[in-house]
PDB file of C-alpha atoms in Angstrom:
ATOM      1  CA  UNK A   1     -17.375 -63.076 -47.224  1.00 69.00           C
ATOM      2  CA  UNK A   2     -17.098 -66.846 -47.628  1.00 73.00           C
ATOM      3  CA  UNK A   3     -13.776 -67.020 -45.778  1.00 70.00           C
ATOM      4  CA  UNK A   4     -14.110 -69.347 -42.770  1.00 74.00           C
ATOM      5  CA  UNK A   5     -12.570 -66.736 -40.482  1.00 69.00           C
ATOM      6  CA  UNK A   6     -15.084 -64.070 -41.542  1.00 78.00           C
ATOM      7  CA  UNK A   7     -17.953 -66.524 -41.087  1.00 85.00           C
ATOM      8  CA  UNK A   8     -16.733 -67.490 -37.595  1.00 82.00           C
ATOM      9  CA  UNK A   9     -16.414 -63.844 -36.506  1.00 82.00           C
ATOM     10  CA  UNK A  10     -19.848 -63.021 -37.936  1.00 89.00           C
ATOM     11  CA  UNK A  11     -21.438 -65.992 -36.169  1.00 91.00           C
ATOM     12  CA  UNK A  12     -19.707 -65.093 -32.888  1.00 87.00           C
ATOM     13  CA  UNK A  13     -20.855 -61.478 -33.057  1.00 90.00           C
ATOM     14  CA  UNK A  14     -24.390 -62.527 -33.931  1.00 93.00           C
ATOM     15  CA  UNK A  15     -24.585 -64.976 -31.035  1.00 90.00           C
ATOM     16  CA  UNK A  16     -23.244 -62.374 -28.601  1.00 89.00           C
ATOM     17  CA  UNK A  17     -25.303 -59.415 -29.808  1.00 92.00           C
ATOM     18  CA  UNK A  18     -28.568 -61.365 -29.877  1.00 95.00           C
ATOM     19  CA  UNK A  19     -27.972 -62.738 -26.375  1.00 91.00           C
ATOM     20  CA  UNK A  20     -28.072 -66.350 -27.522  1.00 92.00           C
ATOM     21  CA  UNK A  21     -24.599 -67.026 -26.125  1.00 87.00           C
ATOM     22  CA  UNK A  22     -25.595 -65.548 -22.751  1.00 90.00           C
ATOM     23  CA  UNK A  23     -28.586 -67.860 -22.618  1.00 91.00           C
ATOM     24  CA  UNK A  24     -26.416 -70.793 -23.683  1.00 88.00           C
ATOM     25  CA  UNK A  25     -23.787 -69.976 -21.045  1.00 89.00           C
ATOM     26  CA  UNK A  26     -26.425 -70.269 -18.310  1.00 91.00           C
ATOM     27  CA  UNK A  27     -27.269 -73.853 -19.242  1.00 92.00           C
ATOM     28  CA  UNK A  28     -25.451 -77.001 -18.190  1.00 89.00           C
ATOM     29  CA  UNK A  29     -24.268 -77.468 -21.783  1.00 88.00           C
ATOM     30  CA  UNK A  30     -21.679 -74.695 -21.406  1.00 88.00           C
ATOM     31  CA  UNK A  31     -19.363 -77.063 -19.520  1.00 90.00           C
ATOM     32  CA  UNK A  32     -19.712 -79.668 -22.256  1.00 90.00           C
ATOM     33  CA  UNK A  33     -18.996 -77.039 -24.907  1.00 85.00           C
ATOM     34  CA  UNK A  34     -16.006 -75.573 -23.046  1.00 87.00           C
ATOM     35  CA  UNK A  35     -14.487 -78.975 -22.323  1.00 88.00           C
ATOM     36  CA  UNK A  36     -14.973 -80.087 -25.929  1.00 89.00           C
ATOM     37  CA  UNK A  37     -13.312 -76.954 -27.293  1.00 83.00           C
ATOM     38  CA  UNK A  38     -10.441 -77.309 -24.821  1.00 84.00           C
ATOM     39  CA  UNK A  39      -9.970 -80.964 -25.709  1.00 86.00           C
ATOM     40  CA  UNK A  40     -10.009 -80.153 -29.411  1.00 80.00           C
ATOM     41  CA  UNK A  41      -7.654 -77.179 -29.303  1.00 76.00           C
ATOM     42  CA  UNK A  42      -5.058 -78.198 -26.711  1.00 76.00           C
ATOM     43  CA  UNK A  43      -3.308 -80.763 -28.933  1.00 74.00           C
ATOM     44  CA  UNK A  44      -3.008 -78.349 -31.854  1.00 72.00           C
ATOM     45  CA  UNK A  45      -1.495 -75.473 -29.857  1.00 66.00           C
ATOM     46  CA  UNK A  46       1.967 -77.021 -30.051  1.00 66.00           C
ATOM     47  CA  UNK A  47       1.448 -77.663 -33.745  1.00 63.00           C
ATOM     48  CA  UNK A  48       0.505 -74.029 -34.316  1.00 63.00           C
ATOM     49  CA  UNK A  49       3.621 -72.842 -32.509  1.00 62.00           C
ATOM     50  CA  UNK A  50       5.732 -75.320 -34.490  1.00 60.00           C
ATOM     51  CA  UNK A  51       4.282 -74.095 -37.786  1.00 57.00           C
ATOM     52  CA  UNK A  52       4.905 -70.473 -36.805  1.00 56.00           C
ATOM     53  CA  UNK A  53       8.511 -71.282 -35.997  1.00 56.00           C
ATOM     54  CA  UNK A  54       8.866 -73.411 -39.104  1.00 53.00           C
ATOM     55  CA  UNK A  55       7.632 -70.582 -41.309  1.00 57.00           C
ATOM     56  CA  UNK A  56      10.084 -68.152 -39.749  1.00 61.00           C
ATOM     57  CA  UNK A  57      12.311 -67.605 -42.745  1.00 64.00           C
ATOM     58  CA  UNK A  58      13.951 -64.221 -42.699  1.00 68.00           C
ATOM     59  CA  UNK A  59      16.160 -62.937 -45.473  1.00 73.00           C
ATOM     60  CA  UNK A  60      18.735 -60.395 -44.411  1.00 78.00           C
ATOM     61  CA  UNK A  61      17.365 -58.030 -47.042  1.00 80.00           C
ATOM     62  CA  UNK A  62      13.858 -58.193 -45.536  1.00 82.00           C
ATOM     63  CA  UNK A  63      14.966 -58.061 -41.895  1.00 85.00           C
ATOM     64  CA  UNK A  64      15.438 -54.279 -41.985  1.00 89.00           C
ATOM     65  CA  UNK A  65      11.978 -53.478 -43.379  1.00 90.00           C
ATOM     66  CA  UNK A  66      10.336 -55.983 -41.013  1.00 87.00           C
ATOM     67  CA  UNK A  67      12.044 -54.448 -37.968  1.00 90.00           C
ATOM     68  CA  UNK A  68      11.087 -50.945 -39.147  1.00 92.00           C
ATOM     69  CA  UNK A  69       7.478 -52.030 -39.572  1.00 89.00           C
ATOM     70  CA  UNK A  70       7.471 -53.622 -36.117  1.00 88.00           C
ATOM     71  CA  UNK A  71       8.893 -50.433 -34.594  1.00 91.00           C
ATOM     72  CA  UNK A  72       6.267 -48.290 -36.354  1.00 92.00           C
ATOM     73  CA  UNK A  73       3.590 -50.632 -35.018  1.00 88.00           C
ATOM     74  CA  UNK A  74       5.103 -50.481 -31.513  1.00 88.00           C
ATOM     75  CA  UNK A  75       5.323 -46.656 -31.524  1.00 92.00           C
ATOM     76  CA  UNK A  76       1.748 -46.375 -32.821  1.00 91.00           C
ATOM     77  CA  UNK A  77       0.424 -48.605 -30.035  1.00 88.00           C
ATOM     78  CA  UNK A  78       2.420 -46.699 -27.415  1.00 91.00           C
ATOM     79  CA  UNK A  79       0.719 -43.522 -28.685  1.00 94.00           C
ATOM     80  CA  UNK A  80      -2.690 -45.210 -28.428  1.00 92.00           C
ATOM     81  CA  UNK A  81      -1.966 -46.358 -24.860  1.00 92.00           C
ATOM     82  CA  UNK A  82      -0.789 -42.843 -23.923  1.00 94.00           C
ATOM     83  CA  UNK A  83      -4.071 -41.599 -25.419  1.00 95.00           C
ATOM     84  CA  UNK A  84      -5.933 -43.863 -23.017  1.00 94.00           C
ATOM     85  CA  UNK A  85      -4.072 -42.229 -20.131  1.00 95.00           C
ATOM     86  CA  UNK A  86      -5.040 -38.795 -21.462  1.00 96.00           C
ATOM     87  CA  UNK A  87      -8.721 -39.515 -22.214  1.00 96.00           C
ATOM     88  CA  UNK A  88      -9.489 -42.126 -19.520  1.00 94.00           C
ATOM     89  CA  UNK A  89      -7.162 -41.403 -16.578  1.00 94.00           C
ATOM     90  CA  UNK A  90      -9.575 -42.732 -13.941  1.00 95.00           C
ATOM     91  CA  UNK A  91      -9.995 -46.029 -15.757  1.00 94.00           C
ATOM     92  CA  UNK A  92      -6.259 -46.389 -16.422  1.00 94.00           C
ATOM     93  CA  UNK A  93      -5.641 -46.001 -12.679  1.00 94.00           C
ATOM     94  CA  UNK A  94      -7.295 -49.401 -12.286  1.00 93.00           C
ATOM     95  CA  UNK A  95      -4.495 -51.959 -12.621  1.00 90.00           C
ATOM     96  CA  UNK A  96      -6.698 -54.556 -14.301  1.00 89.00           C
ATOM     97  CA  UNK A  97      -7.946 -52.078 -16.888  1.00 91.00           C
ATOM     98  CA  UNK A  98      -4.400 -50.847 -17.531  1.00 91.00           C
ATOM     99  CA  UNK A  99      -3.138 -54.387 -18.099  1.00 89.00           C
ATOM    100  CA  UNK A 100      -6.099 -55.128 -20.374  1.00 88.00           C
ATOM    101  CA  UNK A 101      -5.352 -52.060 -22.525  1.00 90.00           C
ATOM    102  CA  UNK A 102      -1.645 -52.870 -22.586  1.00 87.00           C
ATOM    103  CA  UNK A 103      -2.182 -56.478 -23.607  1.00 84.00           C
ATOM    104  CA  UNK A 104      -4.899 -55.668 -26.143  1.00 84.00           C
ATOM    105  CA  UNK A 105      -2.841 -53.077 -27.982  1.00 83.00           C
ATOM    106  CA  UNK A 106       0.357 -55.103 -27.944  1.00 80.00           C
ATOM    107  CA  UNK A 107      -1.277 -58.295 -29.164  1.00 76.00           C
ATOM    108  CA  UNK A 108       0.353 -59.856 -32.193  1.00 69.00           C
ATOM    109  CA  UNK A 109      -1.095 -59.583 -35.623  1.00 65.00           C
ATOM    110  CA  UNK A 110      -3.843 -62.156 -35.896  1.00 63.00           C
ATOM    111  CA  UNK A 111      -2.883 -65.549 -37.203  1.00 59.00           C
ATOM    112  CA  UNK A 112      -5.911 -65.409 -39.468  1.00 63.00           C
ATOM    113  CA  UNK A 113      -4.504 -62.376 -41.264  1.00 69.00           C
ATOM    114  CA  UNK A 114      -2.644 -64.420 -43.902  1.00 68.00           C
ATOM    115  CA  UNK A 115      -5.884 -66.211 -44.782  1.00 67.00           C
ATOM    116  CA  UNK A 116      -7.499 -62.856 -45.427  1.00 70.00           C
ATOM    117  CA  UNK A 117      -4.690 -61.242 -47.412  1.00 76.00           C
ATOM    118  CA  UNK A 118      -3.400 -64.252 -49.377  1.00 77.00           C
ATOM    119  CA  UNK A 119      -5.202 -63.083 -52.540  1.00 79.00           C
ATOM    120  CA  UNK A 120      -3.142 -59.879 -52.407  1.00 83.00           C
ATOM    121  CA  UNK A 121       0.211 -61.670 -52.496  1.00 83.00           C
ATOM    122  CA  UNK A 122       2.067 -61.125 -55.755  1.00 87.00           C
ATOM    123  CA  UNK A 123       4.685 -63.840 -55.164  1.00 85.00           C
ATOM    124  CA  UNK A 124       6.308 -66.096 -52.550  1.00 79.00           C
ATOM    125  CA  UNK A 125       8.325 -63.160 -51.200  1.00 80.00           C
ATOM    126  CA  UNK A 126       5.119 -61.451 -50.059  1.00 82.00           C
ATOM    127  CA  UNK A 127       4.038 -64.608 -48.266  1.00 78.00           C
ATOM    128  CA  UNK A 128       7.473 -65.021 -46.686  1.00 78.00           C
ATOM    129  CA  UNK A 129       7.554 -61.385 -45.541  1.00 81.00           C
ATOM    130  CA  UNK A 130       4.113 -61.675 -43.940  1.00 80.00           C
ATOM    131  CA  UNK A 131       5.027 -64.896 -42.190  1.00 76.00           C
ATOM    132  CA  UNK A 132       8.261 -63.434 -40.840  1.00 79.00           C
ATOM    133  CA  UNK A 133       6.478 -60.245 -39.709  1.00 81.00           C
ATOM    134  CA  UNK A 134       3.844 -62.214 -37.805  1.00 79.00           C
ATOM    135  CA  UNK A 135       6.441 -64.495 -36.232  1.00 76.00           C
ATOM    136  CA  UNK A 136       8.707 -61.637 -35.139  1.00 81.00           C
ATOM    137  CA  UNK A 137       5.650 -59.743 -33.912  1.00 80.00           C
ATOM    138  CA  UNK A 138       4.776 -62.757 -31.787  1.00 78.00           C
ATOM    139  CA  UNK A 139       8.270 -62.745 -30.275  1.00 79.00           C
ATOM    140  CA  UNK A 140       7.966 -59.019 -29.528  1.00 81.00           C
ATOM    141  CA  UNK A 141       4.565 -59.610 -27.932  1.00 81.00           C
ATOM    142  CA  UNK A 142       5.905 -62.423 -25.751  1.00 80.00           C
ATOM    143  CA  UNK A 143       8.619 -60.079 -24.485  1.00 84.00           C
ATOM    144  CA  UNK A 144       5.998 -57.408 -23.701  1.00 83.00           C
ATOM    145  CA  UNK A 145       3.770 -59.968 -21.943  1.00 83.00           C
ATOM    146  CA  UNK A 146       6.731 -61.165 -19.873  1.00 86.00           C
ATOM    147  CA  UNK A 147       7.616 -57.622 -18.853  1.00 86.00           C
ATOM    148  CA  UNK A 148       3.961 -56.985 -17.987  1.00 85.00           C
ATOM    149  CA  UNK A 149       3.808 -60.060 -15.750  1.00 84.00           C
ATOM    150  CA  UNK A 150       7.151 -59.338 -14.077  1.00 86.00           C
ATOM    151  CA  UNK A 151       6.744 -55.627 -13.416  1.00 83.00           C
ATOM    152  CA  UNK A 152       3.055 -54.732 -13.521  1.00 81.00           C
ATOM    153  CA  UNK A 153       0.863 -57.722 -12.612  1.00 68.00           C
TER     154      UNK A 153
END
């Protein structure tokens, strides 16, 4: 509960559910906040991508299990998206809603995940596997996003 990621999510949910963020977004300070966040995060985006690529260390013995896990994840999300077509056909007919569902369910594993599961790692191999899985998942997601933009959007 003291993890910075958990605290940030809790604070964000609290601000949204109580309506404080809505009130804040109607003030002139929202532009200052948005510009400050953009200024602070833009320079580190490249660094984040560099670190992800730098941590991409795949052993041939772990490549098979990682690819299997990615395929299981992909098949599961395809089933979920098909479920949306079955249970919400009218909403899925809307192109924007369809793209939103597609992008949401094909998003990569969160980059904060390693922070949350680090205590579960038994050794460096666990950490390496997780890093490689997230990095390869990101590559798979970028391919899906590209296909979405080219053929659906």
